[in-house]
Amino acid sequence: MFFTKVHGLGNDFILINAGTGEGLPDDCSTLAREMCDRRFGIGADGLVLLLDSEVADVRMKIINSDGSEAEMCGNAIRCVAKYLYEHGIVRKDEIKVETLAGIMVPQIIHNNGEVSAVRVDMGVPRLARADIPMLGPVGQVINEPLEVAGQTFNVTAVSMGNPHCVIFVPDVAAVPLSEIGPLLETHPSFPRKTNVEFVQTVSPGEVRMVVWERGAGPTLACGTGACAVAVAGVLNGYTEKKVTVHLPGGSLFIEWADNGRVFMTGPAEEVFNGEYTVYKQP
Ligand SMILES: N[C@H](CCC[C@H](N)C(=O)O)C(=O)O
């Protein structure tokens, strides 16, 4: 099985151009867990399968390193767009990608004859509690107290097709991410679990965040998470609708446009190609 290793700001993926899906196992969750294992496999935050689509240029199936399938992935879709363009598979500046969160439209950004970045229309954020999904009364979840391990966090919930629990703090460096992240990820208020973002406002146009991802744990970057953070910042009155989001792996530029849609701009890198053959011991 041939693969390409890609990343967006260090949020890394194994990308397989799978076409009809022939040759893939029925259970891709186990394949993802094995391939993503950083000791016994290739190592990655997730497995991205490119499949034929009847409604878009390609269908993107995202499987986290724990084997769970995600509705959408911001860093991966930038990598997918650049891969499709540079390999001549879809030689268009606007590429339609079918995902469980809907059809996303990454745009190739050129500079000096090269692909310098990808700008993605990430669609309209879902803010109704039921659409996150999150348990509780009808309405939005903005700066709402949530009890975790005897502590109370004020959370803002945003869905970019996948769920995000955003918490503003004075200093992200002081957040015990590995302790609190998994507790929030699996909090009973989130029936499909959630991604968890802690954010420090630097200025109305700049924030710093760390992320504990659903199904992957701490990652260097999260594209949908950066979008959720940008939306939460506006909802709480902390930031403007155009914001630079600094993550441990680098920065993304997010705009919540007047038409209600969120746009994310950032880099995508192809690192190496390989062939994955499982040699089961006899
Ligand atoms: N772990 C996420 C999927 C990957 C999202 C992230 N890597 C991104 O760049 O958006 C989830 O289960 O919702």
PDB file of C-alpha atoms and ligand atoms in Angstrom:
ATOM      1  CA  MET A   1       0.000   0.000   0.000  1.00  0.00           C
ATOM      2  CA  PHE A   2       1.651   3.229  -1.187  1.00  0.00           C
ATOM      3  CA  PHE A   3       1.327   6.296   1.041  1.00  0.00           C
ATOM      4  CA  THR A   4       2.510   9.886   1.287  1.00  0.00           C
ATOM      5  CA  LYS A   5       3.387  11.458   4.625  1.00  0.00           C
ATOM      6  CA  VAL A   6       2.114  15.035   4.929  1.00  0.00           C
ATOM      7  CA  HIS A   7       1.622  17.629   7.647  1.00  0.00           C
ATOM      8  CA  GLY A   8       0.085  20.997   8.354  1.00  0.00           C
ATOM      9  CA  LEU A   9       2.166  22.809  10.997  1.00  0.00           C
ATOM     10  CA  GLY A  10       3.333  19.456  12.366  1.00  0.00           C
ATOM     11  CA  ASN A  11      -0.171  17.939  12.574  1.00  0.00           C
ATOM     12  CA  ASP A  12       0.839  14.930  10.543  1.00  0.00           C
ATOM     13  CA  PHE A  13      -1.054  12.433   8.427  1.00  0.00           C
ATOM     14  CA  ILE A  14      -0.574   9.324   6.346  1.00  0.00           C
ATOM     15  CA  LEU A  15      -2.270  10.021   3.011  1.00  0.00           C
ATOM     16  CA  ILE A  16      -3.432   7.187   0.763  1.00  0.00           C
ATOM     17  CA  ASN A  17      -4.868   7.876  -2.678  1.00  0.00           C
ATOM     18  CA  ALA A  18      -7.335   5.006  -2.480  1.00  0.00           C
ATOM     19  CA  GLY A  19      -9.612   5.706  -5.490  1.00  0.00           C
ATOM     20  CA  THR A  20     -12.486   3.234  -5.323  1.00  0.00           C
ATOM     21  CA  GLY A  21     -11.223   1.932  -1.983  1.00  0.00           C
ATOM     22  CA  GLU A  22     -10.388  -1.459  -3.526  1.00  0.00           C
ATOM     23  CA  GLY A  23      -7.610  -3.113  -1.582  1.00  0.00           C
ATOM     24  CA  LEU A  24      -8.491  -1.340   1.666  1.00  0.00           C
ATOM     25  CA  PRO A  25      -9.554  -3.521   4.598  1.00  0.00           C
ATOM     26  CA  ASP A  26     -13.201  -3.374   5.645  1.00  0.00           C
ATOM     27  CA  ASP A  27     -12.080  -2.104   9.037  1.00  0.00           C
ATOM     28  CA  CYS A  28      -9.964   0.992   8.387  1.00  0.00           C
ATOM     29  CA  SER A  29      -9.993   1.830  12.094  1.00  0.00           C
ATOM     30  CA  THR A  30      -7.565  -0.994  12.859  1.00  0.00           C
ATOM     31  CA  LEU A  31      -5.442  -0.002   9.839  1.00  0.00           C
ATOM     32  CA  ALA A  32      -5.318   3.592  11.112  1.00  0.00           C
ATOM     33  CA  ARG A  33      -4.304   2.538  14.634  1.00  0.00           C
ATOM     34  CA  GLU A  34      -1.534   0.311  13.266  1.00  0.00           C
ATOM     35  CA  MET A  35      -0.210   2.799  10.685  1.00  0.00           C
ATOM     36  CA  CYS A  36      -0.368   5.778  13.058  1.00  0.00           C
ATOM     37  CA  ASP A  37       1.471   4.040  15.900  1.00  0.00           C
ATOM     38  CA  ARG A  38       4.680   6.015  16.419  1.00  0.00           C
ATOM     39  CA  ARG A  39       6.653   2.967  17.563  1.00  0.00           C
ATOM     40  CA  PHE A  40       5.259  -0.010  15.658  1.00  0.00           C
ATOM     41  CA  GLY A  41       3.986   1.774  12.551  1.00  0.00           C
ATOM     42  CA  ILE A  42       4.702   4.801  10.364  1.00  0.00           C
ATOM     43  CA  GLY A  43       3.532   7.262  13.027  1.00  0.00           C
ATOM     44  CA  ALA A  44       0.965  10.041  12.533  1.00  0.00           C
ATOM     45  CA  ASP A  45      -1.928  11.918  14.132  1.00  0.00           C
ATOM     46  CA  GLY A  46      -4.277  10.380  11.586  1.00  0.00           C
ATOM     47  CA  LEU A  47      -4.882   8.445   8.394  1.00  0.00           C
ATOM     48  CA  VAL A  48      -6.419  10.302   5.427  1.00  0.00           C
ATOM     49  CA  LEU A  49      -8.003   8.257   2.638  1.00  0.00           C
ATOM     50  CA  LEU A  50      -8.693   9.934  -0.715  1.00  0.00           C
ATOM     51  CA  LEU A  51     -11.642   8.212  -2.370  1.00  0.00           C
ATOM     52  CA  ASP A  52     -13.701   8.741  -5.489  1.00  0.00           C
ATOM     53  CA  SER A  53     -16.684  11.072  -5.061  1.00  0.00           C
ATOM     54  CA  GLU A  54     -19.904  11.501  -7.028  1.00  0.00           C
ATOM     55  CA  VAL A  55     -20.439  15.073  -5.806  1.00  0.00           C
ATOM     56  CA  ALA A  56     -16.945  16.567  -5.598  1.00  0.00           C
ATOM     57  CA  ASP A  57     -13.450  16.214  -7.023  1.00  0.00           C
ATOM     58  CA  VAL A  58     -12.542  13.795  -4.232  1.00  0.00           C
ATOM     59  CA  ARG A  59     -13.885  12.398  -0.938  1.00  0.00           C
ATOM     60  CA  MET A  60     -11.659  12.771   2.129  1.00  0.00           C
ATOM     61  CA  LYS A  61     -12.090  10.172   4.901  1.00  0.00           C
ATOM     62  CA  ILE A  62     -10.286  11.125   8.118  1.00  0.00           C
ATOM     63  CA  ILE A  63      -9.448   8.530  10.755  1.00  0.00           C
ATOM     64  CA  ASN A  64      -7.774   9.629  13.990  1.00  0.00           C
ATOM     65  CA  SER A  65      -4.830   7.691  15.405  1.00  0.00           C
ATOM     66  CA  ASP A  66      -7.193   5.984  17.888  1.00  0.00           C
ATOM     67  CA  GLY A  67      -9.226   4.625  14.955  1.00  0.00           C
ATOM     68  CA  SER A  68     -12.200   6.975  15.323  1.00  0.00           C
ATOM     69  CA  GLU A  69     -13.512   8.708  12.187  1.00  0.00           C
ATOM     70  CA  ALA A  70     -13.728  12.513  12.189  1.00  0.00           C
ATOM     71  CA  GLU A  71     -16.136  14.678  10.237  1.00  0.00           C
ATOM     72  CA  MET A  72     -13.493  17.171   9.120  1.00  0.00           C
ATOM     73  CA  CYS A  73      -9.804  18.053   9.436  1.00  0.00           C
ATOM     74  CA  GLY A  74      -8.446  21.495   8.593  1.00  0.00           C
ATOM     75  CA  ASN A  75      -4.744  20.731   8.405  1.00  0.00           C
ATOM     76  CA  ALA A  76      -5.338  17.572   6.396  1.00  0.00           C
ATOM     77  CA  ILE A  77      -7.559  19.255   3.809  1.00  0.00           C
ATOM     78  CA  ARG A  78      -4.825  21.791   3.036  1.00  0.00           C
ATOM     79  CA  CYS A  79      -2.396  18.899   2.517  1.00  0.00           C
ATOM     80  CA  VAL A  80      -4.924  17.057   0.346  1.00  0.00           C
ATOM     81  CA  ALA A  81      -5.477  20.111  -1.877  1.00  0.00           C
ATOM     82  CA  LYS A  82      -1.748  20.699  -2.365  1.00  0.00           C
ATOM     83  CA  TYR A  83      -1.163  16.972  -3.021  1.00  0.00           C
ATOM     84  CA  LEU A  84      -3.931  16.777  -5.638  1.00  0.00           C
ATOM     85  CA  TYR A  85      -2.713  19.946  -7.365  1.00  0.00           C
ATOM     86  CA  GLU A  86       1.027  19.227  -7.355  1.00  0.00           C
ATOM     87  CA  HIS A  87       0.592  15.613  -8.494  1.00  0.00           C
ATOM     88  CA  GLY A  88      -1.640  16.762 -11.351  1.00  0.00           C
ATOM     89  CA  ILE A  89      -4.576  14.721 -10.068  1.00  0.00           C
ATOM     90  CA  VAL A  90      -6.840  17.787  -9.806  1.00  0.00           C
ATOM     91  CA  ARG A  91      -5.058  20.647 -11.527  1.00  0.00           C
ATOM     92  CA  LYS A  92      -7.487  23.362 -10.377  1.00  0.00           C
ATOM     93  CA  ASP A  93      -6.962  26.310  -8.023  1.00  0.00           C
ATOM     94  CA  GLU A  94     -10.302  25.601  -6.324  1.00  0.00           C
ATOM     95  CA  ILE A  95     -10.795  21.952  -5.408  1.00  0.00           C
ATOM     96  CA  LYS A  96     -14.051  20.469  -4.088  1.00  0.00           C
ATOM     97  CA  VAL A  97     -13.543  17.972  -1.285  1.00  0.00           C
ATOM     98  CA  GLU A  98     -16.440  15.879   0.035  1.00  0.00           C
ATOM     99  CA  THR A  99     -16.292  15.323   3.794  1.00  0.00           C
ATOM    100  CA  LEU A 100     -18.741  14.214   6.480  1.00  0.00           C
ATOM    101  CA  ALA A 101     -18.990  17.933   7.376  1.00  0.00           C
ATOM    102  CA  GLY A 102     -20.070  18.814   3.829  1.00  0.00           C
ATOM    103  CA  ILE A 103     -18.247  19.866   0.656  1.00  0.00           C
ATOM    104  CA  MET A 104     -15.231  22.014   1.514  1.00  0.00           C
ATOM    105  CA  VAL A 105     -13.435  24.187  -1.052  1.00  0.00           C
ATOM    106  CA  PRO A 106      -9.700  24.664  -0.539  1.00  0.00           C
ATOM    107  CA  GLN A 107      -8.056  27.285  -2.767  1.00  0.00           C
ATOM    108  CA  ILE A 108      -4.449  26.952  -3.929  1.00  0.00           C
ATOM    109  CA  ILE A 109      -2.371  30.083  -3.232  1.00  0.00           C
ATOM    110  CA  HIS A 110       0.544  30.573  -5.642  1.00  0.00           C
ATOM    111  CA  ASN A 111       3.756  32.518  -5.086  1.00  0.00           C
ATOM    112  CA  ASN A 112       6.700  32.562  -7.511  1.00  0.00           C
ATOM    113  CA  GLY A 113       5.252  29.594  -9.397  1.00  0.00           C
ATOM    114  CA  GLU A 114       4.921  27.439  -6.305  1.00  0.00           C
ATOM    115  CA  VAL A 115       2.076  26.520  -3.982  1.00  0.00           C
ATOM    116  CA  SER A 116       2.821  28.756  -1.006  1.00  0.00           C
ATOM    117  CA  ALA A 117      -0.328  28.159   1.038  1.00  0.00           C
ATOM    118  CA  VAL A 118      -3.893  26.906   0.896  1.00  0.00           C
ATOM    119  CA  ARG A 119      -6.980  28.965   1.841  1.00  0.00           C
ATOM    120  CA  VAL A 120      -9.977  26.862   2.825  1.00  0.00           C
ATOM    121  CA  ASP A 121     -13.624  27.860   3.006  1.00  0.00           C
ATOM    122  CA  MET A 122     -14.482  25.912   6.158  1.00  0.00           C
ATOM    123  CA  GLY A 123     -18.172  26.737   5.980  1.00  0.00           C
ATOM    124  CA  VAL A 124     -20.501  28.189   8.616  1.00  0.00           C
ATOM    125  CA  PRO A 125     -19.785  27.297  12.272  1.00  0.00           C
ATOM    126  CA  ARG A 126     -22.582  25.495  14.118  1.00  0.00           C
ATOM    127  CA  LEU A 127     -23.325  27.155  17.468  1.00  0.00           C
ATOM    128  CA  ALA A 128     -26.562  25.556  18.668  1.00  0.00           C
ATOM    129  CA  ARG A 129     -25.854  23.200  21.584  1.00  0.00           C
ATOM    130  CA  ALA A 130     -27.571  20.285  19.848  1.00  0.00           C
ATOM    131  CA  ASP A 131     -25.370  20.793  16.756  1.00  0.00           C
ATOM    132  CA  ILE A 132     -22.076  20.606  18.667  1.00  0.00           C
ATOM    133  CA  PRO A 133     -23.387  18.110  19.948  1.00  0.00           C
ATOM    134  CA  MET A 134     -23.518  18.900  23.674  1.00  0.00           C
ATOM    135  CA  LEU A 135     -26.130  17.941  26.269  1.00  0.00           C
ATOM    136  CA  GLY A 136     -28.102  20.654  28.034  1.00  0.00           C
ATOM    137  CA  PRO A 137     -30.829  23.287  27.419  1.00  0.00           C
ATOM    138  CA  VAL A 138     -31.571  24.698  23.959  1.00  0.00           C
ATOM    139  CA  GLY A 139     -29.304  27.571  22.948  1.00  0.00           C
ATOM    140  CA  GLN A 140     -25.649  28.384  22.420  1.00  0.00           C
ATOM    141  CA  VAL A 141     -22.767  27.539  24.753  1.00  0.00           C
ATOM    142  CA  ILE A 142     -20.812  30.744  25.356  1.00  0.00           C
ATOM    143  CA  ASN A 143     -18.588  31.087  28.430  1.00  0.00           C
ATOM    144  CA  GLU A 144     -20.680  28.442  30.255  1.00  0.00           C
ATOM    145  CA  PRO A 145     -19.340  26.791  33.442  1.00  0.00           C
ATOM    146  CA  LEU A 146     -18.484  23.081  33.139  1.00  0.00           C
ATOM    147  CA  GLU A 147     -17.336  20.953  36.087  1.00  0.00           C
ATOM    148  CA  VAL A 148     -14.282  18.752  35.440  1.00  0.00           C
ATOM    149  CA  ALA A 149     -12.319  16.899  38.132  1.00  0.00           C
ATOM    150  CA  GLY A 150     -13.494  19.253  40.854  1.00  0.00           C
ATOM    151  CA  GLN A 151     -12.610  22.333  38.806  1.00  0.00           C
ATOM    152  CA  THR A 152     -14.925  24.682  36.907  1.00  0.00           C
ATOM    153  CA  PHE A 153     -13.999  25.784  33.367  1.00  0.00           C
ATOM    154  CA  ASN A 154     -15.930  28.408  31.413  1.00  0.00           C
ATOM    155  CA  VAL A 155     -16.357  26.812  27.987  1.00  0.00           C
ATOM    156  CA  THR A 156     -17.534  28.003  24.581  1.00  0.00           C
ATOM    157  CA  ALA A 157     -18.672  25.215  22.241  1.00  0.00           C
ATOM    158  CA  VAL A 158     -18.330  25.476  18.457  1.00  0.00           C
ATOM    159  CA  SER A 159     -18.742  22.850  15.743  1.00  0.00           C
ATOM    160  CA  MET A 160     -16.818  23.090  12.465  1.00  0.00           C
ATOM    161  CA  GLY A 161     -18.440  19.819  11.511  1.00  0.00           C
ATOM    162  CA  ASN A 162     -16.476  18.331  14.391  1.00  0.00           C
ATOM    163  CA  PRO A 163     -16.984  19.357  18.027  1.00  0.00           C
ATOM    164  CA  HIS A 164     -14.755  21.858  19.854  1.00  0.00           C
ATOM    165  CA  CYS A 165     -14.698  22.932  23.503  1.00  0.00           C
ATOM    166  CA  VAL A 166     -12.847  26.279  23.751  1.00  0.00           C
ATOM    167  CA  ILE A 167     -11.548  27.651  27.065  1.00  0.00           C
ATOM    168  CA  PHE A 168      -9.907  31.079  27.453  1.00  0.00           C
ATOM    169  CA  VAL A 169      -7.068  31.217  30.002  1.00  0.00           C
ATOM    170  CA  PRO A 170      -4.532  33.880  31.052  1.00  0.00           C
ATOM    171  CA  ASP A 171      -1.519  31.703  30.147  1.00  0.00           C
ATOM    172  CA  VAL A 172      -1.656  28.635  27.862  1.00  0.00           C
ATOM    173  CA  ALA A 173       1.822  27.588  29.048  1.00  0.00           C
ATOM    174  CA  ALA A 174       0.362  26.956  32.508  1.00  0.00           C
ATOM    175  CA  VAL A 175      -2.413  24.616  31.298  1.00  0.00           C
ATOM    176  CA  PRO A 176      -2.056  20.981  32.508  1.00  0.00           C
ATOM    177  CA  LEU A 177      -3.153  19.809  29.028  1.00  0.00           C
ATOM    178  CA  SER A 178      -2.403  16.073  29.439  1.00  0.00           C
ATOM    179  CA  GLU A 179      -4.350  16.038  32.710  1.00  0.00           C
ATOM    180  CA  ILE A 180      -7.395  18.095  31.778  1.00  0.00           C
ATOM    181  CA  GLY A 181      -7.540  17.429  28.008  1.00  0.00           C
ATOM    182  CA  PRO A 182      -8.665  13.792  28.160  1.00  0.00           C
ATOM    183  CA  LEU A 183     -11.184  14.552  30.907  1.00  0.00           C
ATOM    184  CA  LEU A 184     -12.853  17.206  28.770  1.00  0.00           C
ATOM    185  CA  GLU A 185     -12.512  15.116  25.581  1.00  0.00           C
ATOM    186  CA  THR A 186     -14.589  12.369  27.190  1.00  0.00           C
ATOM    187  CA  HIS A 187     -16.842  14.553  29.355  1.00  0.00           C
ATOM    188  CA  PRO A 188     -20.394  13.100  29.451  1.00  0.00           C
ATOM    189  CA  SER A 189     -21.782  16.449  28.228  1.00  0.00           C
ATOM    190  CA  PHE A 190     -20.272  15.648  24.790  1.00  0.00           C
ATOM    191  CA  PRO A 191     -22.041  12.555  23.409  1.00  0.00           C
ATOM    192  CA  ARG A 192     -19.552  12.337  20.492  1.00  0.00           C
ATOM    193  CA  LYS A 193     -16.632  13.457  22.663  1.00  0.00           C
ATOM    194  CA  THR A 194     -14.875  16.719  21.742  1.00  0.00           C
ATOM    195  CA  ASN A 195     -11.671  18.431  20.715  1.00  0.00           C
ATOM    196  CA  VAL A 196     -10.366  20.736  23.467  1.00  0.00           C
ATOM    197  CA  GLU A 197      -8.663  24.107  22.912  1.00  0.00           C
ATOM    198  CA  PHE A 198      -7.125  26.389  25.562  1.00  0.00           C
ATOM    199  CA  VAL A 199      -6.584  29.952  24.311  1.00  0.00           C
ATOM    200  CA  GLN A 200      -4.714  33.028  25.509  1.00  0.00           C
ATOM    201  CA  THR A 201      -5.691  36.346  23.923  1.00  0.00           C
ATOM    202  CA  VAL A 202      -2.563  38.284  22.909  1.00  0.00           C
ATOM    203  CA  SER A 203      -4.445  41.127  21.203  1.00  0.00           C
ATOM    204  CA  PRO A 204      -7.785  41.581  19.366  1.00  0.00           C
ATOM    205  CA  GLY A 205      -6.042  40.206  16.242  1.00  0.00           C
ATOM    206  CA  GLU A 206      -3.798  37.554  17.778  1.00  0.00           C
ATOM    207  CA  VAL A 207      -4.234  34.516  20.041  1.00  0.00           C
ATOM    208  CA  ARG A 208      -2.079  31.657  21.285  1.00  0.00           C
ATOM    209  CA  MET A 209      -3.604  28.189  21.709  1.00  0.00           C
ATOM    210  CA  VAL A 210      -2.844  24.622  22.669  1.00  0.00           C
ATOM    211  CA  VAL A 211      -5.049  21.682  21.700  1.00  0.00           C
ATOM    212  CA  TRP A 212      -6.002  18.237  22.927  1.00  0.00           C
ATOM    213  CA  GLU A 213      -7.606  16.529  19.951  1.00  0.00           C
ATOM    214  CA  ARG A 214     -10.451  14.043  20.076  1.00  0.00           C
ATOM    215  CA  GLY A 215      -9.024  10.679  19.092  1.00  0.00           C
ATOM    216  CA  ALA A 216      -5.445  11.894  18.799  1.00  0.00           C
ATOM    217  CA  GLY A 217      -4.425  13.655  22.037  1.00  0.00           C
ATOM    218  CA  PRO A 218      -2.039  16.616  22.043  1.00  0.00           C
ATOM    219  CA  THR A 219      -1.112  17.749  18.528  1.00  0.00           C
ATOM    220  CA  LEU A 220       1.092  20.556  17.238  1.00  0.00           C
ATOM    221  CA  ALA A 221      -1.807  22.140  15.390  1.00  0.00           C
ATOM    222  CA  CYS A 222      -5.530  21.784  14.722  1.00  0.00           C
ATOM    223  CA  GLY A 223      -7.095  23.615  11.786  1.00  0.00           C
ATOM    224  CA  THR A 224     -10.736  23.148  12.743  1.00  0.00           C
ATOM    225  CA  GLY A 225      -9.704  23.995  16.306  1.00  0.00           C
ATOM    226  CA  ALA A 226      -8.145  27.278  15.185  1.00  0.00           C
ATOM    227  CA  CYS A 227     -11.393  28.113  13.373  1.00  0.00           C
ATOM    228  CA  ALA A 228     -13.423  27.269  16.482  1.00  0.00           C
ATOM    229  CA  VAL A 229     -11.109  29.451  18.576  1.00  0.00           C
ATOM    230  CA  ALA A 230     -11.518  32.385  16.177  1.00  0.00           C
ATOM    231  CA  VAL A 231     -15.321  32.076  16.346  1.00  0.00           C
ATOM    232  CA  ALA A 232     -15.287  31.713  20.148  1.00  0.00           C
ATOM    233  CA  GLY A 233     -13.084  34.804  20.460  1.00  0.00           C
ATOM    234  CA  VAL A 234     -15.634  36.907  18.583  1.00  0.00           C
ATOM    235  CA  LEU A 235     -18.586  35.426  20.493  1.00  0.00           C
ATOM    236  CA  ASN A 236     -16.892  36.358  23.787  1.00  0.00           C
ATOM    237  CA  GLY A 237     -15.862  39.813  22.569  1.00  0.00           C
ATOM    238  CA  TYR A 238     -12.131  39.071  22.929  1.00  0.00           C
ATOM    239  CA  THR A 239     -11.008  39.160  19.285  1.00  0.00           C
ATOM    240  CA  GLU A 240     -11.844  40.630  15.895  1.00  0.00           C
ATOM    241  CA  LYS A 241     -13.180  38.588  12.966  1.00  0.00           C
ATOM    242  CA  LYS A 242      -9.678  38.357  11.430  1.00  0.00           C
ATOM    243  CA  VAL A 243      -7.165  36.723  13.754  1.00  0.00           C
ATOM    244  CA  THR A 244      -3.748  35.117  13.645  1.00  0.00           C
ATOM    245  CA  VAL A 245      -3.787  31.916  15.667  1.00  0.00           C
ATOM    246  CA  HIS A 246      -0.424  30.800  17.051  1.00  0.00           C
ATOM    247  CA  LEU A 247      -0.233  27.046  17.692  1.00  0.00           C
ATOM    248  CA  PRO A 248       2.758  25.025  18.941  1.00  0.00           C
ATOM    249  CA  GLY A 249       3.532  23.994  15.320  1.00  0.00           C
ATOM    250  CA  GLY A 250       3.086  27.429  13.750  1.00  0.00           C
ATOM    251  CA  SER A 251       0.428  29.995  12.834  1.00  0.00           C
ATOM    252  CA  LEU A 252      -2.824  29.998  10.876  1.00  0.00           C
ATOM    253  CA  PHE A 253      -4.782  33.012   9.641  1.00  0.00           C
ATOM    254  CA  ILE A 254      -8.516  32.747  10.277  1.00  0.00           C
ATOM    255  CA  GLU A 255     -11.298  35.038   9.071  1.00  0.00           C
ATOM    256  CA  TRP A 256     -14.963  34.769  10.076  1.00  0.00           C
ATOM    257  CA  ALA A 257     -16.318  36.579   7.033  1.00  0.00           C
ATOM    258  CA  ASP A 258     -19.419  38.784   6.956  1.00  0.00           C
ATOM    259  CA  ASN A 259     -21.208  36.052   4.976  1.00  0.00           C
ATOM    260  CA  GLY A 260     -20.945  33.853   8.071  1.00  0.00           C
ATOM    261  CA  ARG A 261     -18.355  31.478   6.582  1.00  0.00           C
ATOM    262  CA  VAL A 262     -14.972  30.820   8.160  1.00  0.00           C
ATOM    263  CA  PHE A 263     -11.801  30.916   6.037  1.00  0.00           C
ATOM    264  CA  MET A 264      -8.518  29.337   7.144  1.00  0.00           C
ATOM    265  CA  THR A 265      -5.181  30.038   5.439  1.00  0.00           C
ATOM    266  CA  GLY A 266      -1.994  28.117   6.141  1.00  0.00           C
ATOM    267  CA  PRO A 267       0.799  25.911   4.822  1.00  0.00           C
ATOM    268  CA  ALA A 268       0.874  22.244   3.813  1.00  0.00           C
ATOM    269  CA  GLU A 269       3.930  20.045   3.441  1.00  0.00           C
ATOM    270  CA  GLU A 270       4.650  16.719   1.764  1.00  0.00           C
ATOM    271  CA  VAL A 271       7.480  14.959   3.613  1.00  0.00           C
ATOM    272  CA  PHE A 272       8.060  11.503   2.113  1.00  0.00           C
ATOM    273  CA  ASN A 273       6.497   8.629   0.201  1.00  0.00           C
ATOM    274  CA  GLY A 274       6.570   4.988   1.175  1.00  0.00           C
ATOM    275  CA  GLU A 275       5.083   1.563   0.819  1.00  0.00           C
ATOM    276  CA  TYR A 276       3.320  -0.060   3.773  1.00  0.00           C
ATOM    277  CA  THR A 277       3.368  -3.838   3.806  1.00  0.00           C
ATOM    278  CA  VAL A 278       2.453  -5.673   6.957  1.00  0.00           C
ATOM    279  CA  TYR A 279       4.753  -8.618   7.545  1.00  0.00           C
ATOM    280  CA  LYS A 280       2.782 -10.699   9.963  1.00  0.00           C
ATOM    281  CA  GLN A 281       5.035 -13.044  11.886  1.00  0.00           C
ATOM    282  CA  PRO A 282       4.271 -16.683  10.831  1.00  0.00           C
TER     283      PRO A 282
HETATM  284  N1  LIG B   1      -9.216  14.951  15.915  1.00  0.00           N
HETATM  285  C1  LIG B   1     -10.233  15.690  15.133  1.00  0.00           C
HETATM  286  C2  LIG B   1     -10.000  15.481  13.628  1.00  0.00           C
HETATM  287  C3  LIG B   1      -8.746  16.179  13.162  1.00  0.00           C
HETATM  288  C4  LIG B   1      -8.879  17.672  13.300  1.00  0.00           C
HETATM  289  C5  LIG B   1      -7.576  18.453  13.261  1.00  0.00           C
HETATM  290  N2  LIG B   1      -6.381  17.676  13.075  1.00  0.00           N
HETATM  291  C6  LIG B   1      -7.660  19.575  12.254  1.00  0.00           C
HETATM  292  O1  LIG B   1      -6.611  19.963  11.683  1.00  0.00           O
HETATM  293  O2  LIG B   1      -8.778  20.117  12.073  1.00  0.00           O
HETATM  294  C7  LIG B   1     -11.627  15.174  15.489  1.00  0.00           C
HETATM  295  O3  LIG B   1     -11.767  13.988  15.859  1.00  0.00           O
HETATM  296  O4  LIG B   1     -12.570  15.973  15.365  1.00  0.00           O
END
